[in-house]
XYZ file of C-alpha atoms in Angstrom:
419
model
C 43.084 31.802 244.396
C 46.265 30.084 245.813
C 46.368 28.016 242.623
C 47.401 30.935 240.572
C 50.726 30.955 242.394
C 51.061 27.150 241.903
C 53.692 25.935 239.319
C 51.798 22.850 238.573
C 48.661 24.939 237.819
C 50.646 27.052 235.301
C 52.162 23.913 233.847
C 48.777 22.560 233.097
C 47.741 25.896 231.446
C 50.734 25.963 229.192
C 50.274 22.256 228.349
C 46.581 22.870 227.373
C 47.565 25.866 225.190
C 50.143 23.872 223.630
C 47.845 20.867 222.908
C 45.713 23.100 220.891
C 48.620 24.796 219.125
C 46.971 25.696 215.773
C 43.843 27.107 217.580
C 46.121 28.870 220.009
C 48.210 30.574 217.362
C 45.073 31.660 215.523
C 43.740 33.237 218.727
C 47.070 34.846 219.596
C 47.462 36.293 216.120
C 44.084 38.077 216.304
C 45.116 39.716 219.679
C 48.653 40.447 218.295
C 47.307 42.171 215.227
C 44.755 44.128 217.155
C 47.286 45.863 219.449
C 50.016 46.054 216.748
C 47.633 48.165 214.574
C 46.362 50.113 217.450
C 49.912 50.913 218.504
C 51.014 51.788 214.820
C 48.085 53.934 214.337
C 48.598 55.930 217.543
C 52.323 56.347 216.548
C 51.301 57.643 213.167
C 48.897 60.101 214.752
C 51.635 61.382 216.991
C 54.034 61.642 214.020
C 51.313 63.780 212.210
C 51.056 65.876 215.406
C 54.749 66.413 215.525
C 54.886 67.480 211.928
C 52.452 70.039 210.340
C 50.158 70.132 213.333
C 53.214 71.269 215.674
C 54.269 73.888 213.228
C 50.739 75.222 212.910
C 50.476 75.547 216.622
C 53.522 77.616 216.828
C 52.130 80.243 214.360
C 51.048 83.500 215.886
C 47.205 83.188 215.683
C 46.964 86.889 216.613
C 47.646 87.825 212.933
C 45.308 89.308 210.378
C 45.851 89.670 206.532
C 43.876 92.420 204.834
C 43.515 92.723 200.921
C 41.683 95.335 198.916
C 38.996 93.724 196.520
C 36.355 95.196 194.293
C 33.558 97.458 195.726
C 30.073 96.090 195.381
C 28.270 99.109 196.878
C 28.459 102.846 195.780
C 29.551 105.215 198.500
C 30.068 109.037 198.981
C 29.455 109.667 195.178
C 31.923 106.775 194.035
C 30.314 103.961 192.035
C 30.320 100.181 192.561
C 32.589 97.730 190.937
C 35.653 99.870 191.285
C 39.156 98.708 192.103
C 40.998 100.538 194.837
C 44.453 100.182 196.633
C 45.492 100.716 200.218
C 48.578 102.868 200.646
C 51.267 103.611 203.211
C 49.049 106.142 204.973
C 46.818 103.219 206.090
C 49.637 101.673 208.060
C 50.157 104.953 209.851
C 46.345 105.203 210.513
C 46.154 101.790 212.120
C 49.300 102.396 214.209
C 47.800 105.690 215.470
C 44.100 104.395 216.238
C 45.097 100.969 217.599
C 48.113 102.372 219.573
C 49.835 100.051 222.093
C 47.763 96.966 221.001
C 49.864 96.704 217.810
C 52.804 94.366 217.893
C 53.892 94.725 214.136
C 52.369 96.002 210.861
C 53.918 95.004 207.522
C 52.787 96.604 204.203
C 53.427 94.267 201.012
C 53.341 94.596 197.395
C 52.942 91.712 195.064
C 54.914 92.320 191.746
C 53.682 88.993 190.359
C 56.105 86.683 188.573
C 59.243 88.476 187.041
C 62.307 87.259 185.124
C 65.182 86.793 187.569
C 68.494 86.626 185.739
C 72.073 85.765 186.691
C 74.697 85.303 183.764
C 72.911 83.264 181.111
C 70.358 81.664 183.543
C 66.928 83.236 183.744
C 63.893 81.913 185.736
C 60.624 83.472 186.717
C 59.915 83.898 190.446
C 57.364 85.839 192.619
C 58.733 89.316 193.633
C 57.424 91.101 196.773
C 58.162 94.361 198.261
C 58.209 94.007 201.997
C 59.235 95.696 205.181
C 61.375 94.131 208.063
C 58.248 93.382 210.065
C 57.342 90.792 207.367
C 59.923 88.446 208.810
C 57.824 87.958 212.016
C 54.496 87.739 210.152
C 55.255 84.614 207.916
C 57.033 81.440 209.145
C 60.531 81.831 207.619
C 64.146 81.551 208.413
C 67.305 83.426 207.048
C 69.778 80.609 206.095
C 72.507 82.772 204.799
C 73.345 86.591 205.220
C 70.591 88.892 206.702
C 67.155 90.068 206.154
C 65.667 93.384 204.886
C 66.380 96.045 207.467
C 65.112 99.613 208.221
C 68.056 101.311 206.645
C 67.452 99.432 203.313
C 63.960 101.187 203.395
C 65.087 104.601 204.373
C 67.739 104.588 201.709
C 65.785 102.886 199.068
C 68.581 100.363 198.658
C 68.731 98.148 195.690
C 69.065 95.005 197.664
C 67.083 91.592 198.088
C 66.654 88.490 199.916
C 66.146 85.458 197.755
C 64.576 82.078 198.447
C 66.803 79.131 198.963
C 65.563 77.472 195.922
C 66.322 80.490 193.742
C 69.933 80.488 195.152
C 70.329 76.676 194.470
C 69.072 77.309 190.875
C 71.261 80.256 189.985
C 74.288 79.591 192.172
C 74.251 75.972 193.118
C 75.053 76.919 196.693
C 73.159 79.678 199.015
C 76.515 80.717 200.262
C 77.590 81.578 196.839
C 74.686 83.928 196.325
C 75.692 86.534 199.014
C 76.957 89.687 197.365
C 76.017 88.786 193.851
C 74.069 91.245 191.630
C 70.942 89.734 189.929
C 68.608 91.307 187.412
C 64.945 91.359 188.433
C 63.116 92.249 185.360
C 65.575 95.255 184.618
C 66.363 96.149 188.266
C 69.882 95.278 189.347
C 69.739 94.037 192.945
C 72.371 92.923 195.260
C 71.621 89.671 197.155
C 72.219 90.296 201.023
C 70.335 87.145 202.252
C 68.942 83.709 201.495
C 65.762 82.634 203.260
C 63.212 79.750 203.248
C 59.948 78.905 204.441
C 60.063 77.240 208.009
C 57.756 74.617 206.754
C 57.054 74.086 202.958
C 53.831 72.273 204.070
C 52.438 75.470 205.450
C 51.622 78.042 202.631
C 50.603 81.583 203.773
C 50.776 83.882 200.813
C 53.806 83.266 198.498
C 56.229 80.446 198.875
C 59.238 82.214 200.330
C 61.621 79.552 199.263
C 60.934 80.659 195.739
C 60.425 84.436 196.109
C 62.605 87.465 195.830
C 62.060 89.969 198.658
C 63.051 93.611 198.092
C 62.560 96.724 200.252
C 59.095 98.142 199.914
C 60.113 101.660 198.720
C 62.478 100.210 196.100
C 59.731 97.983 194.785
C 57.273 100.850 194.748
C 59.619 102.921 192.604
C 60.747 100.008 190.425
C 57.172 99.141 189.582
C 55.643 102.607 189.580
C 53.307 101.927 192.488
C 53.804 105.172 194.210
C 52.556 104.536 197.849
C 50.273 101.916 197.002
C 50.429 98.571 198.853
C 48.657 95.258 197.922
C 48.289 93.861 201.452
C 49.013 94.327 205.132
C 49.735 91.961 208.006
C 48.884 93.221 211.326
C 49.793 91.302 214.534
C 48.289 92.544 217.821
C 49.744 91.789 221.328
C 48.558 88.669 223.189
C 46.428 90.691 225.441
C 44.512 92.219 222.469
C 42.633 89.184 220.763
C 42.364 89.754 217.124
C 38.719 88.826 216.941
C 37.837 91.726 219.117
C 39.727 94.335 216.876
C 39.114 92.700 213.407
C 35.894 94.797 212.663
C 37.612 97.982 213.839
C 40.565 97.444 211.577
C 38.243 96.647 208.626
C 36.149 99.810 209.417
C 39.332 102.091 209.691
C 40.628 100.883 206.417
C 37.303 101.213 204.483
C 36.546 104.700 205.845
C 40.184 105.836 204.944
C 39.595 104.728 201.387
C 35.986 105.785 200.753
C 34.586 102.273 200.857
C 31.109 101.569 202.227
C 31.366 100.166 205.765
C 28.823 97.408 204.941
C 30.692 96.387 201.654
C 32.018 92.861 202.647
C 33.467 92.237 199.245
C 35.651 95.447 199.153
C 38.051 94.333 201.909
C 39.100 90.731 202.493
C 40.555 89.826 205.638
C 42.036 86.349 206.744
C 42.895 85.683 210.407
C 45.588 83.262 210.923
C 43.571 81.806 213.829
C 41.063 80.697 211.090
C 43.796 79.008 209.050
C 45.269 77.447 212.198
C 41.869 76.088 213.294
C 41.253 74.590 209.829
C 44.446 72.714 209.810
C 43.960 71.517 213.468
C 40.426 70.475 212.812
C 41.535 68.416 209.869
C 44.340 66.670 211.885
C 41.875 66.084 214.802
C 39.692 64.398 212.414
C 42.375 62.223 211.121
C 43.406 61.298 214.768
C 39.705 60.547 215.575
C 39.552 58.188 212.636
C 42.856 56.611 213.607
C 41.500 55.774 217.118
C 38.121 54.497 215.791
C 39.870 52.088 213.250
C 42.504 51.081 215.930
C 39.974 50.471 218.625
C 37.855 48.556 216.143
C 40.865 46.294 215.435
C 41.574 46.018 219.044
C 38.045 44.867 219.741
C 38.032 42.240 216.768
C 41.023 40.501 218.495
C 39.126 40.231 221.881
C 36.041 38.932 220.168
C 38.143 36.323 218.425
C 39.483 35.207 221.819
C 36.061 34.958 223.225
C 34.801 32.876 220.121
C 37.877 30.557 220.242
C 37.447 29.907 223.809
C 33.770 29.159 223.466
C 34.745 26.441 220.903
C 37.413 25.197 223.167
C 34.971 24.678 226.076
C 32.574 22.863 223.721
C 35.483 20.508 222.675
C 36.489 19.961 226.224
C 32.997 19.179 227.454
C 34.053 15.535 228.482
C 37.317 16.671 230.030
C 35.568 19.179 232.204
C 32.745 16.623 233.136
C 35.488 14.194 234.210
C 37.208 16.757 236.378
C 33.865 17.785 238.005
C 33.024 14.212 238.545
C 36.407 13.578 240.411
C 35.875 16.538 242.675
C 37.424 19.536 240.951
C 36.037 22.740 242.166
C 34.089 24.985 239.898
C 36.314 27.832 240.838
C 39.484 25.737 239.584
C 37.964 25.202 236.115
C 36.789 28.863 235.806
C 40.282 30.078 236.914
C 42.022 27.735 234.523
C 39.969 28.937 231.640
C 40.387 32.597 232.527
C 44.208 32.103 232.786
C 44.384 30.259 229.488
C 42.683 33.378 228.001
C 44.828 35.767 230.035
C 48.043 34.056 228.950
C 47.300 34.163 225.362
C 46.389 37.733 225.443
C 49.356 38.693 227.617
C 51.974 37.092 225.298
C 50.378 37.954 222.052
C 49.698 41.571 223.258
C 53.255 41.954 224.396
C 54.564 40.904 221.180
C 52.233 43.002 219.091
C 53.059 46.093 221.341
C 56.822 45.422 221.133
C 56.983 44.891 217.529
C 54.833 48.026 216.785
C 57.155 50.159 218.947
C 60.240 48.722 217.431
C 58.816 49.539 213.753
C 58.064 53.056 214.927
C 61.651 53.431 216.110
C 62.914 52.060 212.638
C 60.647 54.468 210.779
C 61.798 57.368 212.861
C 65.497 56.429 211.847
C 64.646 56.113 208.277
C 62.712 59.305 207.881
C 64.495 62.545 206.875
C 64.740 64.964 209.735
C 63.913 68.702 209.207
C 61.781 71.491 209.975
C 59.342 71.006 207.105
C 58.358 67.541 207.469
C 54.557 66.786 207.476
C 55.239 63.617 209.439
C 57.835 63.665 212.211
C 59.073 61.563 215.113
C 56.265 59.084 215.273
C 56.062 57.469 218.731
C 53.768 55.985 221.457
C 53.596 57.761 224.638
C 54.828 55.439 227.493
C 51.524 55.515 229.609
C 49.438 55.080 226.574
C 51.388 51.929 225.710
C 50.988 50.621 229.249
C 47.301 51.498 229.591
C 46.605 49.863 226.249
C 48.203 46.656 227.352
C 46.226 46.693 230.651
C 43.187 47.209 228.806
C 43.892 44.309 226.468
C 44.587 42.139 229.462
C 41.410 43.162 231.137
C 39.641 42.508 227.756
C 41.255 39.068 227.673
C 39.868 38.238 230.983
C 36.478 39.390 230.002
C 36.665 37.492 226.748
C 37.403 34.136 228.852
C 34.519 34.864 231.246
C 31.670 33.959 229.105
C 33.344 30.488 228.114
C 34.050 29.942 231.730
C 30.354 30.579 232.639
C 29.608 28.032 229.901
C 31.739 25.517 231.445
C 30.178 25.925 234.815
C 26.786 25.241 233.341
C 27.945 21.791 232.128
C 26.584 19.083 234.422
C 29.137 16.259 235.107
C 26.614 13.479 234.056
C 25.746 15.263 230.800
C 29.423 15.937 230.022
C 30.311 12.189 230.596
C 27.598 11.197 227.947
C 29.057 13.587 225.408
C 30.351 11.824 222.232
């Protein structure tokens, strides 16, 4: 093995590679492309993971949405196919029965799309009646002003929080919206805040960037809804897993409203953990596909090295025979062939890895930055890059081993006869 540290040995290796320039370049390109694509795909997977997947993981999975539907079973003298509504008493019932396990409960009414007017401009936007607890239930952020508070509810104030897209459409600038009076289908409301969805790629319920939020009691009066509510969000504390309480919550609401306990169509419930798992499973599938394609490309490059080296050994049969005949040790010939494969793999792999990382950095600089990006900060973890390069080098040596064994099998006398 001393020859590995011999300058003359490495000079011969490089001269041999140089003498087969075209073939060496073709071999190197296969390795280059394999690790280049693998690195880019890993970086793309990390960018996806930092985008939507990261936002999804930050959501409170211990949240449950409940919506009344249409009954499908008669119960207590009431027929099937009837529509019913939850009301504010259901919130009080859940708080009483669930006790300290409750983090927040938010009742909501959906007033559908209403005309929203300021001056001569009129647009249609979704209108919701909400409570202050709605802020913690849905990913959102107040960009100007404040959110609906408890005093707004108690005093039935005619105020609202509008989505950032509404503020831009009506006032050009969210800052200018604060304190203005807007007409929401005949109700004059004062804008006290401007909000937006934390991530426009994640939709849970309404698009908050294009919604008008008003205090629940104000909305109930404005739209003649009495104490009715269209939905509730329930968040339990971390030590009370929602899946253990979901059936109990559904049973309490059904019993309170005269709905058969086995009527699965009468009350719909959606756990945020279900939505989170759906997002993450899709992203996990994409990442798995990325690894399969990347490793396939990676392996194709190594197979290319092995094939090229086999051809090289075939073409150098006489050379190998002469060297054997004049006393060259078999280990010397094997080592040289392995080092030729290793050298091509190392330089091509390092170039492919470096270019891919540089390209990911450039893409990261070009991409717009923000909370709602589906693809954000693509990169390759340091140890992933190092391990990939080491695996490539190990693969390069393995790819050179078969041609080296082929060279050992050549008898000097047969090699000298080779045309």
